[in-house]
Structure formats: structure tokens, C-alpha cells
Amino acid sequence: MATIAIAAPHPAAVEAARQVTAAGGGLIDAALAAAAALTVAYPHQCSIGGDLVALVRDGAHGTVRSVLSAGAAAAATDPVPLRAAGDRMPPGGPHTVTVPGAVAGWAELARLGARLPLARSLAPAVALADGGVPVSEALARAIRNRLDAVRADPGLSALLLDEAGEPLPVGAALVQPALAATLRELADDWRHFYTGPTARRLVAGLPERGSLLDAKDFAGHRAENTAALSATVHGVTWWAAPPPSQGASLLAVLGRRGDPPTDPLTAARQAELSRDALLGDPRSGAVDIDGLLLRAERDVAALPAGPRPAGDTVAVTAVDDQGNAVSLIQSVFQSFGSGIADPATGIVLHNRGSAFGLDPAHPGALRPGARPPHTLCPALATAPGRVVALGCQGGRAQAWILSQVAEDLLDAPAPEAVLARPRWVIGSRDLNRPHPTLVLEPGTPDAEHLTAVAHRLGLEVARTSGPHDEAGHVQTARLRGEEVDAASDPRADGTTAVLTGSGPR
């Protein structure tokens, strides 16, 4: 038997993990059950109509694999009409829907060490969708914030508005019978999402919305299982996902804390500029890893910058007492993704395609069959006697958010205190700011120094009135010695648990 610590941003996810470990599941089963439950409880942040990026550590061998299940643009994509309409991708709508990768990502994670059939890990999510889950504070806030988009889409309005056409209030039951039926179908065979009846229903509805995705696009999707990127700083090895994920940006910031160290805000700004200029899909063209990692000087000011869309995400982290670990992030990108929910399947479709650039010279440019630059940034840390899994909601700011807590989580006796600490982020349109801005929560450590550095870097400075979603929702699970623990960010609705489950196969 194994002792498993897990953290997730909603109690229903942790309860789902508890159910599957009680049924004989292990670490990966727990993470999968939590991830599936979140697609029901948190449709504003994740869905089976979104993507997934995860890191998985094998405690017996000390190896870390990256699961990248990021979907591609339609093979029939033509960037020319979009370029004629403007210099940026639309923020939502049919042209931003790429093939959703989450379900194939679940299947690949299960292949890496699940002890139960995937159907068992999906069972709590099916029950939640059938019986209803109370609307959380975060979901209610998201409905209010995107009420115009919700009202404009028949699928979203049927899901999220009451009979009077008003937003479901906190505590109201969110019942999703169409999604429950879809999840049952996928429990029978996950491939149905890409080549079976689920795919056929999705493909039937997409063209009338204006999407170019077809059956061949869905059938061609594969989750990528590859080696993770890593960097060792002061005896700690940090692991992140490779492109098209922005994982290299996190390693770049952490790496700048070596000898000699670089100011954290300066490092974050350098990494941000490099990411915006250099990140793309290695399947579609060369990606400058050394430039992303800040291991080589690049004149990024001379290169076309990528888009700066907003994003929304959930993270699940889990570690067991045998050193196995999962950091999993899945997302619909912006709240409620593309603003399209397919009524036939109950699936909210993401807008990950809004992250493409329209400049053909950019490595992240929209191309037929290409994957967009990805914000999802799961992370792991390993050091003698310690394993830490961490991830967060936070869109393009995930790397800087994680960099402010990562080192302290290695040894802090109370990880929840680290996550509650005030933080800063940088961004522009992704933070609803017209210009590049440093945003500070009240009480952020070294705020005066950060402000001075921001002015030197040409950043505007803004302050929030209290803890804010822009500062991210971090989840972490840890092994220190023989003890496991976990913490969930107080900015979210989450919780943690320490469970007893089966050890690895």
C-alpha cells in the first residue's frame, strides 16, 4: 500500500480521488479521478473539450516523463482571412477551437501506471454530472464576469443560467446530463472521443458554428509522451514540460537564481520576452530551446512577438511515499474557453487556438495542423529526500507565480503558509492591462524593490485590493523523508487529503 497526498482546487476532485483509492487505485488513478471531476465542477476552467499537460515521476527509477496532449489546428486552416480581419487571433469563437487533447492525455497517464480501468476513475465524475454539484464561488464569479458570452451561446446559457435567464447562484445544483452521458461513453472506450460516436456528434455540430475541424483532425490526435526538460540549481533538479508548453520559461527563471543570481523580476521579464518571441510547436518547425531557457543571448526585440491572450486552468498535484508524483494541468484557456458548449455532448470547447500568432515569421504562427504555444506549466522538483509536485492556474503568468513559491516549498514546515503569501505577476492583455504591468497583491514581500525594478524595466505598476485570482491558484504535494503532505491555494475553492492507496504496478 502507498500513502498519497493530493491537492486540487475543488473539494469534489479530492473526494473523487478518495473514492478511487478506496477501490484499490493508486497515485495515477487518484490524479485522474480528480482531473475528471474538475471537468464537471469547474467548467469555466477545464473540460474534456480542452487540453492537458502533465509530468509523471517514477519513484523506483527516478525518471520523469512529460505527457503533452495539446490539440492541433484543423488541417483545412487558412490564416489568410484571419490576417485580413486583424493582427491577432480572435479571443473566442469557432476559429479558436483546436482538437481537444484532455481525454487522450488521461489515457496516456493511465498507461503510465494506473491500477484501475479508466472507467473506474471516471465514475465519480459521471455521478457528479448526473446528480449535480453545487456552484462554487469561483464558478459563480466566472459566470458573472462572462455573462454576455454565456447568454450568447445556447449551450452555455442552458448549462449556467436559471429558468429566468439569470446566472446560477452559489450553491445551486449544476446538473449536466449530456456530459454525464458523454463521460459514460468515454468510460466504455476513451477512443470514442476521437474516432467514435462522441467525435461524430462533435464534428456534426462544429461546421455550423464555423469551425474547420473535421473527423480526420480528431482521428489524427495523439498524446505525446516524451522526456521532460530539467535544470539543476543548488542541488535541486527542476522538471518542466517541453514546447509547445512554456515550461522552459519556469526553468529559465529558476536557473537565473544560480551564480551569479539575477533579480527575480528581471529574470521573469527576460523569460517573458523570450517566450513571446520564440515559443512554438516543434512538430511544425524549429524551436529555440536555448533561447527559451535564457542559456543563449537572443535579440528578441528584433523578432515578431506572439499574442498575449488571457487563460484559465486547473492543477492537480499528487505524491506518494514511494517517490511517485504527478503534476497535471488541464484547461479550456479563457473562462468557458471559446464561448461554445456543444449541446449534444455537454462539452465546453476551449479557445486554445487564440494563442496562435498571425505573423507567418513567428514560430507560434497559425498553420494547418500546428499546435499553439501553450501556457500549461506543470512542475516537479527533486532533491535528496524530497519530491515536490506543483502547478497552478494563472495563464501566461504561471511560470512567475510558481517561481515565487517553488524553492520555499522544498523545506517549508507549513506549505499552506507559502501559498497564502502575497505574490506579484507581470503581464499585459492577459491581465486586462493595456501595457506591460507588474501587479502586486497587498503585502507582497520586497514590494518597494520590485516597484523600482519594474520602473527600470519599463513596466507599469498596479496593486490589487486583496488576494486576487491573477496571482494564481497553486496546488502542491510533497514527499519529505518518509512523510507526505499537500497544500491548496486559499485563493481557490480547493482542499487536500492524505489517502491510502495501492502502490505502483
Short mmCIF file of C-alpha atoms in Angstrom, two decimals:
data_model
loop_
_atom_site.label_atom_id
_atom_site.label_comp_id
_atom_site.label_asym_id
_atom_site.label_seq_id
_atom_site.Cartn_x
_atom_site.Cartn_y
_atom_site.Cartn_z
CA MET A 1 0.00 0.00 0.00
CA ALA A 2 1.06 3.60 -0.58
CA THR A 3 0.27 6.82 1.23
CA ILE A 4 -0.79 9.52 -1.25
CA ALA A 5 -1.01 13.28 -0.71
CA ILE A 6 -3.17 15.17 -3.21
CA ALA A 7 -4.19 18.78 -3.75
CA ALA A 8 -6.84 20.13 -6.12
CA PRO A 9 -8.79 23.39 -6.48
CA HIS A 10 -12.22 21.91 -5.68
CA PRO A 11 -13.33 19.53 -2.89
CA ALA A 12 -15.21 17.31 -5.36
CA ALA A 13 -11.92 16.47 -7.05
CA VAL A 14 -10.29 15.34 -3.82
CA GLU A 15 -13.40 13.34 -2.91
CA ALA A 16 -13.21 11.60 -6.30
CA ALA A 17 -9.59 10.70 -5.57
CA ARG A 18 -10.64 9.35 -2.17
CA GLN A 19 -13.25 7.09 -3.79
CA VAL A 20 -10.88 5.53 -6.31
CA THR A 21 -8.08 4.94 -3.81
CA ALA A 22 -10.63 3.23 -1.54
CA ALA A 23 -11.43 0.98 -4.51
CA GLY A 24 -7.79 -0.04 -4.88
CA GLY A 25 -6.47 2.79 -7.02
CA GLY A 26 -3.03 4.29 -6.74
CA LEU A 27 -1.43 7.67 -7.35
CA ILE A 28 -2.27 7.99 -11.04
CA ASP A 29 -5.83 6.75 -10.53
CA ALA A 30 -6.31 9.40 -7.84
CA ALA A 31 -4.98 12.16 -10.11
CA LEU A 32 -7.18 11.00 -13.00
CA ALA A 33 -10.31 10.85 -10.85
CA ALA A 34 -9.64 14.36 -9.56
CA ALA A 35 -9.00 15.67 -13.07
CA ALA A 36 -12.22 14.14 -14.40
CA ALA A 37 -14.26 15.53 -11.51
CA LEU A 38 -12.92 19.00 -12.19
CA THR A 39 -14.28 18.91 -15.75
CA VAL A 40 -17.72 18.66 -14.16
CA ALA A 41 -17.32 21.02 -11.18
CA TYR A 42 -15.17 23.69 -12.86
CA PRO A 43 -16.42 24.07 -16.47
CA HIS A 44 -15.14 27.65 -16.57
CA GLN A 45 -11.56 26.43 -16.17
CA CYS A 46 -11.38 22.94 -17.65
CA SER A 47 -13.33 20.49 -19.75
CA ILE A 48 -12.92 17.35 -21.79
CA GLY A 49 -13.11 19.90 -24.58
CA GLY A 50 -9.71 21.29 -23.52
CA ASP A 51 -6.05 20.22 -23.38
CA LEU A 52 -3.80 18.53 -20.82
CA VAL A 53 -0.12 18.71 -19.94
CA ALA A 54 1.34 16.60 -17.12
CA LEU A 55 4.57 15.40 -15.56
CA VAL A 56 4.84 11.91 -14.08
CA ARG A 57 7.70 10.72 -11.87
CA ASP A 58 8.55 7.05 -11.48
CA GLY A 59 9.81 6.78 -7.92
CA ALA A 60 11.54 3.43 -8.47
CA HIS A 61 13.73 4.73 -11.31
CA GLY A 62 13.79 8.47 -10.64
CA THR A 63 12.68 9.25 -14.19
CA VAL A 64 10.23 11.98 -15.21
CA ARG A 65 8.03 11.81 -18.30
CA SER A 66 6.02 14.60 -19.84
CA VAL A 67 2.57 13.95 -21.27
CA LEU A 68 1.68 16.66 -23.79
CA SER A 69 -1.85 16.25 -25.09
CA ALA A 70 -2.25 19.57 -26.87
CA GLY A 71 -4.52 19.54 -29.89
CA ALA A 72 -3.80 20.97 -33.30
CA ALA A 73 -5.50 23.39 -35.63
CA ALA A 74 -7.59 21.97 -38.44
CA ALA A 75 -5.75 20.66 -41.48
CA ALA A 76 -8.00 22.93 -43.54
CA THR A 77 -6.91 26.04 -41.64
CA ASP A 78 -6.27 29.10 -43.80
CA PRO A 79 -4.63 32.00 -41.91
CA VAL A 80 -5.16 34.50 -44.75
CA PRO A 81 -8.78 35.51 -43.94
CA LEU A 82 -7.89 35.89 -40.26
CA ARG A 83 -4.91 38.11 -41.11
CA ALA A 84 -7.18 40.22 -43.26
CA ALA A 85 -9.55 40.68 -40.31
CA GLY A 86 -6.89 41.91 -37.87
CA ASP A 87 -3.41 41.46 -36.47
CA ARG A 88 -4.45 39.00 -33.74
CA MET A 89 -6.44 35.81 -33.48
CA PRO A 90 -9.99 36.32 -32.23
CA PRO A 91 -10.24 35.74 -28.45
CA GLY A 92 -13.02 33.17 -28.82
CA GLY A 93 -15.41 31.59 -31.26
CA PRO A 94 -15.06 28.68 -33.70
CA HIS A 95 -11.68 29.64 -35.17
CA THR A 96 -10.05 29.28 -31.73
CA VAL A 97 -11.16 25.68 -31.19
CA THR A 98 -8.34 23.18 -31.72
CA VAL A 99 -8.71 19.40 -31.31
CA PRO A 100 -9.20 18.83 -27.56
CA GLY A 101 -6.44 16.71 -26.05
CA ALA A 102 -7.57 16.09 -22.46
CA VAL A 103 -9.15 12.67 -22.96
CA ALA A 104 -6.16 11.24 -24.85
CA GLY A 105 -3.98 12.71 -22.11
CA TRP A 106 -5.95 10.81 -19.46
CA ALA A 107 -5.49 7.59 -21.41
CA GLU A 108 -1.74 8.13 -21.69
CA LEU A 109 -1.46 8.86 -17.97
CA ALA A 110 -3.38 5.67 -17.23
CA ARG A 111 -0.94 3.74 -19.41
CA LEU A 112 1.92 5.06 -17.28
CA GLY A 113 0.78 3.25 -14.16
CA ALA A 114 -2.94 3.27 -13.34
CA ARG A 115 -4.05 0.28 -11.29
CA LEU A 116 -7.73 0.53 -12.17
CA PRO A 117 -9.57 0.70 -15.51
CA LEU A 118 -10.10 4.27 -16.67
CA ALA A 119 -13.84 3.72 -16.33
CA ARG A 120 -13.42 3.43 -12.55
CA SER A 121 -11.54 6.72 -12.37
CA LEU A 122 -14.29 8.42 -14.40
CA ALA A 123 -17.13 7.04 -12.27
CA PRO A 124 -17.15 9.84 -9.64
CA ALA A 125 -17.28 12.45 -12.42
CA VAL A 126 -20.23 10.67 -14.04
CA ALA A 127 -22.06 10.69 -10.70
CA LEU A 128 -21.34 14.40 -10.22
CA ALA A 129 -22.62 15.29 -13.67
CA ASP A 130 -25.75 13.18 -13.17
CA GLY A 131 -26.58 14.21 -9.62
CA GLY A 132 -25.32 17.76 -9.71
CA VAL A 133 -22.52 19.62 -7.98
CA PRO A 134 -23.05 22.89 -6.05
CA VAL A 135 -21.95 26.01 -7.93
CA SER A 136 -18.78 27.27 -6.27
CA GLU A 137 -17.81 30.86 -5.56
CA ALA A 138 -15.25 30.73 -8.37
CA LEU A 139 -17.72 29.36 -10.93
CA ALA A 140 -20.39 31.89 -9.97
CA ARG A 141 -17.84 34.69 -10.32
CA ALA A 142 -16.78 33.41 -13.74
CA ILE A 143 -20.40 33.28 -14.96
CA ARG A 144 -20.93 36.89 -13.89
CA ASN A 145 -17.66 38.02 -15.46
CA ARG A 146 -18.50 36.43 -18.84
CA LEU A 147 -22.26 36.79 -18.72
CA ASP A 148 -22.54 38.25 -22.22
CA ALA A 149 -20.67 35.26 -23.69
CA VAL A 150 -22.76 32.82 -21.65
CA ARG A 151 -26.00 34.40 -22.82
CA ALA A 152 -24.83 34.44 -26.43
CA ASP A 153 -24.27 30.68 -26.60
CA PRO A 154 -27.25 28.28 -26.41
CA GLY A 155 -25.17 25.52 -24.82
CA LEU A 156 -23.64 27.71 -22.12
CA SER A 157 -26.89 29.50 -21.34
CA ALA A 158 -28.74 26.20 -20.92
CA LEU A 159 -25.98 25.00 -18.61
CA LEU A 160 -25.32 28.09 -16.50
CA LEU A 161 -28.49 30.20 -16.39
CA ASP A 162 -31.70 29.54 -14.46
CA GLU A 163 -35.20 29.50 -15.96
CA ALA A 164 -35.38 33.29 -15.68
CA GLY A 165 -32.15 33.65 -17.65
CA GLU A 166 -30.12 34.69 -14.62
CA PRO A 167 -26.75 33.22 -13.54
CA LEU A 168 -26.89 30.19 -11.29
CA PRO A 169 -26.10 31.38 -7.75
CA VAL A 170 -23.53 29.94 -5.38
CA GLY A 171 -24.81 26.63 -4.01
CA ALA A 172 -27.26 25.93 -6.83
CA ALA A 173 -27.05 22.44 -8.32
CA LEU A 174 -25.14 22.28 -11.60
CA VAL A 175 -26.64 19.22 -13.31
CA GLN A 176 -25.16 18.10 -16.64
CA PRO A 177 -27.00 15.06 -18.08
CA ALA A 178 -25.49 15.39 -21.57
CA LEU A 179 -21.96 15.49 -20.14
CA ALA A 180 -22.76 12.50 -17.90
CA ALA A 181 -23.82 10.51 -20.98
CA THR A 182 -20.63 11.52 -22.79
CA LEU A 183 -18.44 10.51 -19.85
CA ARG A 184 -20.18 7.13 -19.71
CA GLU A 185 -19.45 6.70 -23.40
CA LEU A 186 -15.77 7.51 -22.81
CA ALA A 187 -15.64 5.17 -19.83
CA ASP A 188 -16.63 2.41 -22.23
CA ASP A 189 -13.81 3.41 -24.61
CA TRP A 190 -11.90 6.71 -24.43
CA ARG A 191 -11.18 6.45 -28.16
CA HIS A 192 -14.84 7.34 -28.81
CA PHE A 193 -13.79 10.95 -28.31
CA TYR A 194 -11.57 10.83 -31.39
CA THR A 195 -12.95 8.13 -33.67
CA GLY A 196 -16.32 7.03 -32.25
CA PRO A 197 -19.78 8.38 -31.51
CA THR A 198 -18.56 11.29 -29.36
CA ALA A 199 -16.33 12.51 -32.18
CA ARG A 200 -19.13 12.13 -34.69
CA ARG A 201 -21.51 14.25 -32.61
CA LEU A 202 -18.88 16.95 -32.07
CA VAL A 203 -17.87 17.02 -35.73
CA ALA A 204 -21.51 17.22 -36.79
CA GLY A 205 -22.05 20.37 -34.75
CA LEU A 206 -18.79 22.23 -35.36
CA PRO A 207 -19.18 23.21 -39.06
CA GLU A 208 -22.47 25.00 -38.42
CA ARG A 209 -20.61 27.09 -35.86
CA GLY A 210 -17.95 27.98 -38.42
CA SER A 211 -15.20 25.59 -37.31
CA LEU A 212 -13.00 23.85 -39.90
CA LEU A 213 -12.25 20.82 -37.68
CA ASP A 214 -13.33 17.53 -39.20
CA ALA A 215 -13.29 13.80 -38.45
CA LYS A 216 -9.73 13.37 -39.77
CA ASP A 217 -8.46 16.10 -37.42
CA PHE A 218 -9.95 14.32 -34.43
CA ALA A 219 -8.79 10.87 -35.54
CA GLY A 220 -5.24 12.13 -36.01
CA HIS A 221 -4.75 13.36 -32.44
CA ARG A 222 -2.13 11.59 -30.32
CA ALA A 223 -0.91 12.39 -26.82
CA GLU A 224 2.85 12.90 -26.79
CA ASN A 225 4.86 11.03 -24.14
CA THR A 226 8.35 12.50 -24.02
CA ALA A 227 11.25 13.30 -21.73
CA ALA A 228 10.77 16.32 -19.52
CA LEU A 229 13.05 19.35 -19.57
CA SER A 230 15.21 19.75 -16.46
CA ALA A 231 17.64 22.14 -14.81
CA THR A 232 19.66 21.66 -11.62
CA VAL A 233 20.21 24.68 -9.37
CA HIS A 234 21.93 24.47 -5.97
CA GLY A 235 21.44 20.69 -5.79
CA VAL A 236 17.73 20.74 -6.72
CA THR A 237 16.56 19.39 -10.07
CA TRP A 238 13.55 21.16 -11.53
CA TRP A 239 11.42 19.46 -14.17
CA ALA A 240 9.04 21.02 -16.68
CA ALA A 241 7.27 20.12 -19.91
CA PRO A 242 8.95 20.90 -23.26
CA PRO A 243 7.45 23.06 -26.04
CA PRO A 244 4.82 23.86 -27.02
CA SER A 245 4.42 24.24 -23.22
CA GLN A 246 6.02 27.30 -21.64
CA GLY A 247 7.84 25.05 -19.13
CA ALA A 248 11.23 26.30 -20.30
CA SER A 249 10.30 29.77 -19.02
CA LEU A 250 9.96 28.46 -15.47
CA LEU A 251 13.33 26.71 -15.71
CA ALA A 252 14.83 29.93 -17.10
CA VAL A 253 13.67 31.96 -14.09
CA LEU A 254 14.77 29.34 -11.57
CA GLY A 255 18.08 28.94 -13.40
CA ARG A 256 18.82 32.64 -13.06
CA ARG A 257 18.98 32.12 -9.31
CA GLY A 258 22.30 30.32 -9.69
CA ASP A 259 25.69 32.03 -9.56
CA PRO A 260 25.55 34.95 -10.02
CA PRO A 261 21.82 35.35 -9.33
CA THR A 262 19.57 37.64 -11.37
CA ASP A 263 16.82 39.71 -9.78
CA PRO A 264 13.60 37.57 -9.91
CA LEU A 265 11.52 40.24 -11.67
CA THR A 266 14.24 40.94 -14.21
CA ALA A 267 14.58 37.21 -14.88
CA ALA A 268 10.82 36.88 -15.28
CA ARG A 269 10.67 39.78 -17.73
CA GLN A 270 13.56 38.35 -19.76
CA ALA A 271 11.87 34.94 -19.84
CA GLU A 272 8.54 36.50 -20.80
CA LEU A 273 10.01 38.38 -23.76
CA SER A 274 11.91 35.30 -24.94
CA ARG A 275 8.84 33.10 -24.65
CA ASP A 276 6.67 35.57 -26.56
CA ALA A 277 9.20 35.67 -29.40
CA LEU A 278 10.42 32.06 -29.52
CA LEU A 279 7.77 29.58 -28.32
CA GLY A 280 6.10 27.38 -30.92
CA ASP A 281 5.32 23.80 -31.88
CA PRO A 282 8.41 21.61 -32.53
CA ARG A 283 6.29 19.46 -34.83
CA SER A 284 5.79 22.44 -37.13
CA GLY A 285 9.25 23.99 -37.09
CA ALA A 286 12.42 24.55 -35.10
CA VAL A 287 12.05 25.92 -31.56
CA ASP A 288 14.97 27.72 -29.92
CA ILE A 289 15.23 25.87 -26.58
CA ASP A 290 18.46 27.60 -25.54
CA GLY A 291 16.84 30.97 -26.15
CA LEU A 292 13.76 29.99 -24.13
CA LEU A 293 15.96 28.78 -21.27
CA LEU A 294 17.97 32.05 -21.38
CA ARG A 295 21.10 30.00 -21.92
CA ALA A 296 21.88 31.97 -25.07
CA GLU A 297 21.51 35.67 -25.81
CA ARG A 298 18.82 36.48 -28.35
CA ASP A 299 17.81 39.86 -29.75
CA VAL A 300 14.12 39.17 -29.11
CA ALA A 301 13.21 42.82 -29.71
CA ALA A 302 14.02 42.24 -33.38
CA LEU A 303 11.71 39.22 -33.60
CA PRO A 304 7.92 39.21 -34.04
CA ALA A 305 6.16 38.95 -30.66
CA GLY A 306 3.46 36.39 -30.11
CA PRO A 307 -0.10 37.05 -28.88
CA ARG A 308 -0.96 37.74 -25.24
CA PRO A 309 -4.36 36.13 -24.66
CA ALA A 310 -5.86 35.51 -21.23
CA GLY A 311 -6.02 31.98 -19.83
CA ASP A 312 -7.66 29.86 -17.16
CA THR A 313 -6.56 26.49 -15.82
CA VAL A 314 -6.75 23.85 -13.07
CA ALA A 315 -3.89 21.94 -11.49
CA VAL A 316 -3.88 18.62 -9.65
CA THR A 317 -0.78 17.52 -7.77
CA ALA A 318 -0.16 14.19 -6.08
CA VAL A 319 2.85 12.50 -4.46
CA ASP A 320 3.14 9.16 -2.68
CA ASP A 321 5.55 7.89 -0.05
CA GLN A 322 7.44 5.84 -2.67
CA GLY A 323 8.51 8.94 -4.58
CA ASN A 324 5.99 8.70 -7.39
CA ALA A 325 4.50 12.03 -8.37
CA VAL A 326 2.06 13.65 -10.78
CA SER A 327 1.61 17.30 -11.65
CA LEU A 328 -1.32 17.62 -14.04
CA ILE A 329 -2.80 20.73 -15.62
CA GLN A 330 -5.84 20.87 -17.87
CA SER A 331 -7.61 23.88 -19.25
CA VAL A 332 -10.15 25.50 -21.54
CA PHE A 333 -7.79 28.54 -21.66
CA GLN A 334 -10.05 31.59 -21.22
CA SER A 335 -13.01 31.23 -18.83
CA PHE A 336 -15.51 29.00 -20.66
CA GLY A 337 -12.99 28.68 -23.48
CA SER A 338 -14.25 29.57 -26.92
CA GLY A 339 -17.64 30.52 -25.51
CA ILE A 340 -19.12 27.42 -27.14
CA ALA A 341 -20.71 24.48 -25.32
CA ASP A 342 -21.85 21.67 -27.58
CA PRO A 343 -25.43 20.80 -26.50
CA ALA A 344 -25.30 17.28 -27.93
CA THR A 345 -22.35 16.24 -25.76
CA GLY A 346 -22.36 18.79 -22.92
CA ILE A 347 -18.74 19.65 -23.74
CA VAL A 348 -17.37 23.18 -23.27
CA LEU A 349 -14.86 23.74 -26.08
CA HIS A 350 -11.59 25.54 -25.40
CA ASN A 351 -10.15 28.56 -27.21
CA ARG A 352 -6.53 27.39 -27.19
CA GLY A 353 -6.21 28.49 -30.80
CA SER A 354 -6.37 32.13 -29.69
CA ALA A 355 -2.73 31.68 -28.59
CA PHE A 356 -1.56 31.35 -32.20
CA GLY A 357 0.15 34.32 -33.80
CA LEU A 358 -0.81 35.59 -37.24
CA ASP A 359 2.68 36.73 -38.26
CA PRO A 360 3.93 33.89 -40.51
CA ALA A 361 7.51 34.55 -39.35
CA HIS A 362 6.68 33.67 -35.73
CA PRO A 363 7.34 30.07 -34.57
CA GLY A 364 3.88 30.05 -32.96
CA ALA A 365 2.08 31.21 -36.10
CA LEU A 366 -1.23 29.66 -37.10
CA ARG A 367 -0.57 26.84 -39.55
CA PRO A 368 -2.61 23.84 -40.68
CA GLY A 369 -2.13 21.02 -38.17
CA ALA A 370 0.06 23.05 -35.79
CA ARG A 371 -0.30 23.16 -32.01
CA PRO A 372 -0.46 26.62 -30.43
CA PRO A 373 2.02 27.95 -27.84
CA HIS A 374 0.82 26.60 -24.51
CA THR A 375 0.62 28.26 -21.10
CA LEU A 376 0.18 24.99 -19.15
CA CYS A 377 3.25 24.64 -16.92
CA PRO A 378 3.25 21.67 -14.50
CA ALA A 379 6.43 21.32 -12.46
CA LEU A 380 8.29 18.84 -10.28
CA ALA A 381 11.32 19.24 -8.04
CA THR A 382 13.62 16.50 -6.79
CA ALA A 383 16.41 16.69 -4.24
CA PRO A 384 17.86 14.23 -1.71
CA GLY A 385 14.93 13.04 0.42
CA ARG A 386 12.45 15.38 -1.26
CA VAL A 387 9.95 15.30 -4.13
CA VAL A 388 7.64 18.26 -4.79
CA ALA A 389 4.83 18.44 -7.35
CA LEU A 390 3.41 21.86 -8.08
CA GLY A 391 1.19 23.54 -10.61
CA CYS A 392 -1.17 26.48 -10.83
CA GLN A 393 -3.93 28.35 -12.54
CA GLY A 394 -2.56 31.61 -13.86
CA GLY A 395 -2.46 31.61 -17.66
CA ARG A 396 0.68 33.17 -19.12
CA ALA A 397 1.88 34.11 -15.61
CA GLN A 398 2.20 30.51 -14.38
CA ALA A 399 6.00 30.48 -14.59
CA TRP A 400 6.45 33.60 -12.43
CA ILE A 401 3.79 32.51 -9.99
CA LEU A 402 5.43 29.12 -9.44
CA SER A 403 8.91 30.65 -9.22
CA GLN A 404 7.87 32.63 -6.13
CA VAL A 405 6.89 29.56 -4.13
CA ALA A 406 8.93 26.72 -5.65
CA GLU A 407 12.14 26.95 -3.62
CA ASP A 408 10.40 27.55 -0.30
CA LEU A 409 8.13 24.54 -0.81
CA LEU A 410 11.13 22.23 -0.67
CA ASP A 411 11.55 22.67 3.08
CA ALA A 412 8.78 24.84 4.49
CA PRO A 413 7.16 23.14 7.51
CA ALA A 414 3.78 24.65 6.55
CA PRO A 415 3.33 24.68 2.76
CA GLU A 416 -0.09 26.30 3.06
CA ALA A 417 1.58 29.40 4.51
CA VAL A 418 3.85 29.62 1.47
CA LEU A 419 0.86 29.50 -0.88
CA ALA A 420 -1.05 32.12 1.13
CA ARG A 421 1.82 34.60 0.94
CA PRO A 422 1.12 37.69 -1.23
CA ARG A 423 2.57 37.47 -4.77
CA TRP A 424 3.26 39.51 -7.87
CA VAL A 425 2.66 38.82 -11.54
CA ILE A 426 3.59 40.52 -14.80
CA GLY A 427 1.57 40.68 -17.97
CA SER A 428 -0.49 42.93 -20.21
CA ARG A 429 -3.61 41.93 -22.16
CA ASP A 430 -3.64 38.62 -20.32
CA LEU A 431 -4.12 40.62 -17.09
CA ASN A 432 -6.57 43.05 -18.69
CA ARG A 433 -3.89 45.75 -18.72
CA PRO A 434 -3.22 47.85 -21.82
CA HIS A 435 0.56 47.89 -21.23
CA PRO A 436 3.13 45.53 -19.65
CA THR A 437 2.44 45.78 -15.92
CA LEU A 438 3.70 44.50 -12.59
CA VAL A 439 0.66 43.65 -10.44
CA LEU A 440 1.24 43.42 -6.68
CA GLU A 441 -1.02 41.94 -4.04
CA PRO A 442 -1.09 43.87 -0.73
CA GLY A 443 1.86 42.90 1.48
CA THR A 444 3.94 41.39 -1.33
CA PRO A 445 7.49 40.90 0.03
CA ASP A 446 10.04 43.43 -1.26
CA ALA A 447 7.29 45.47 -2.92
CA GLU A 448 9.35 48.68 -2.93
CA HIS A 449 12.31 46.96 -4.58
CA LEU A 450 10.03 45.25 -7.10
CA THR A 451 8.44 48.60 -7.94
CA ALA A 452 11.83 50.18 -8.55
CA VAL A 453 12.91 47.30 -10.78
CA ALA A 454 9.61 47.46 -12.66
CA HIS A 455 10.13 51.13 -13.45
CA ARG A 456 13.66 50.38 -14.66
CA LEU A 457 12.26 47.67 -16.93
CA GLY A 458 9.62 50.00 -18.33
CA LEU A 459 6.71 48.25 -16.62
CA GLU A 460 3.70 49.99 -15.19
CA VAL A 461 2.80 49.09 -11.60
CA ALA A 462 -0.65 48.23 -10.25
CA ARG A 463 -1.87 46.99 -6.89
CA THR A 464 -4.85 44.82 -6.09
CA SER A 465 -7.10 45.48 -3.10
CA GLY A 466 -6.55 41.99 -1.70
CA PRO A 467 -5.63 38.43 -2.69
CA HIS A 468 -6.53 38.10 -6.36
CA ASP A 469 -7.09 35.36 -8.94
CA GLU A 470 -4.45 37.00 -11.15
CA ALA A 471 -1.83 35.80 -8.63
CA GLY A 472 -2.77 32.21 -9.42
CA HIS A 473 -4.15 29.19 -7.61
CA VAL A 474 -1.18 27.00 -6.70
CA GLN A 475 -1.55 23.34 -5.74
CA THR A 476 1.32 21.34 -4.26
CA ALA A 477 2.02 17.87 -2.89
CA ARG A 478 5.30 16.83 -1.28
CA LEU A 479 7.38 13.94 -0.03
CA ARG A 480 9.94 14.91 2.63
CA GLY A 481 11.78 11.96 4.07
CA GLU A 482 9.05 9.39 4.55
CA GLU A 483 6.20 11.84 5.11
CA VAL A 484 3.80 13.24 2.51
CA ASP A 485 1.70 16.37 2.71
CA ALA A 486 -0.14 18.77 0.41
CA ALA A 487 -1.45 22.32 0.29
CA SER A 488 -4.06 24.14 -1.78
CA ASP A 489 -4.03 27.85 -2.53
CA PRO A 490 -6.51 29.83 -0.40
CA ARG A 491 -7.36 31.94 -3.50
CA ALA A 492 -9.25 28.92 -4.90
CA ASP A 493 -12.03 26.64 -3.63
CA GLY A 494 -9.63 23.74 -3.12
CA THR A 495 -8.59 21.28 -0.48
CA THR A 496 -6.12 18.46 0.16
CA ALA A 497 -6.11 14.93 1.52
CA VAL A 498 -3.70 12.21 2.54
CA LEU A 499 -5.06 8.88 1.30
CA THR A 500 -4.13 5.23 1.41
CA GLY A 501 -3.99 3.59 -2.00
CA SER A 502 -2.25 0.86 -3.93
CA GLY A 503 1.43 1.10 -4.74
CA PRO A 504 2.81 1.06 -8.28
CA ARG A 505 2.33 -1.95 -10.52
#
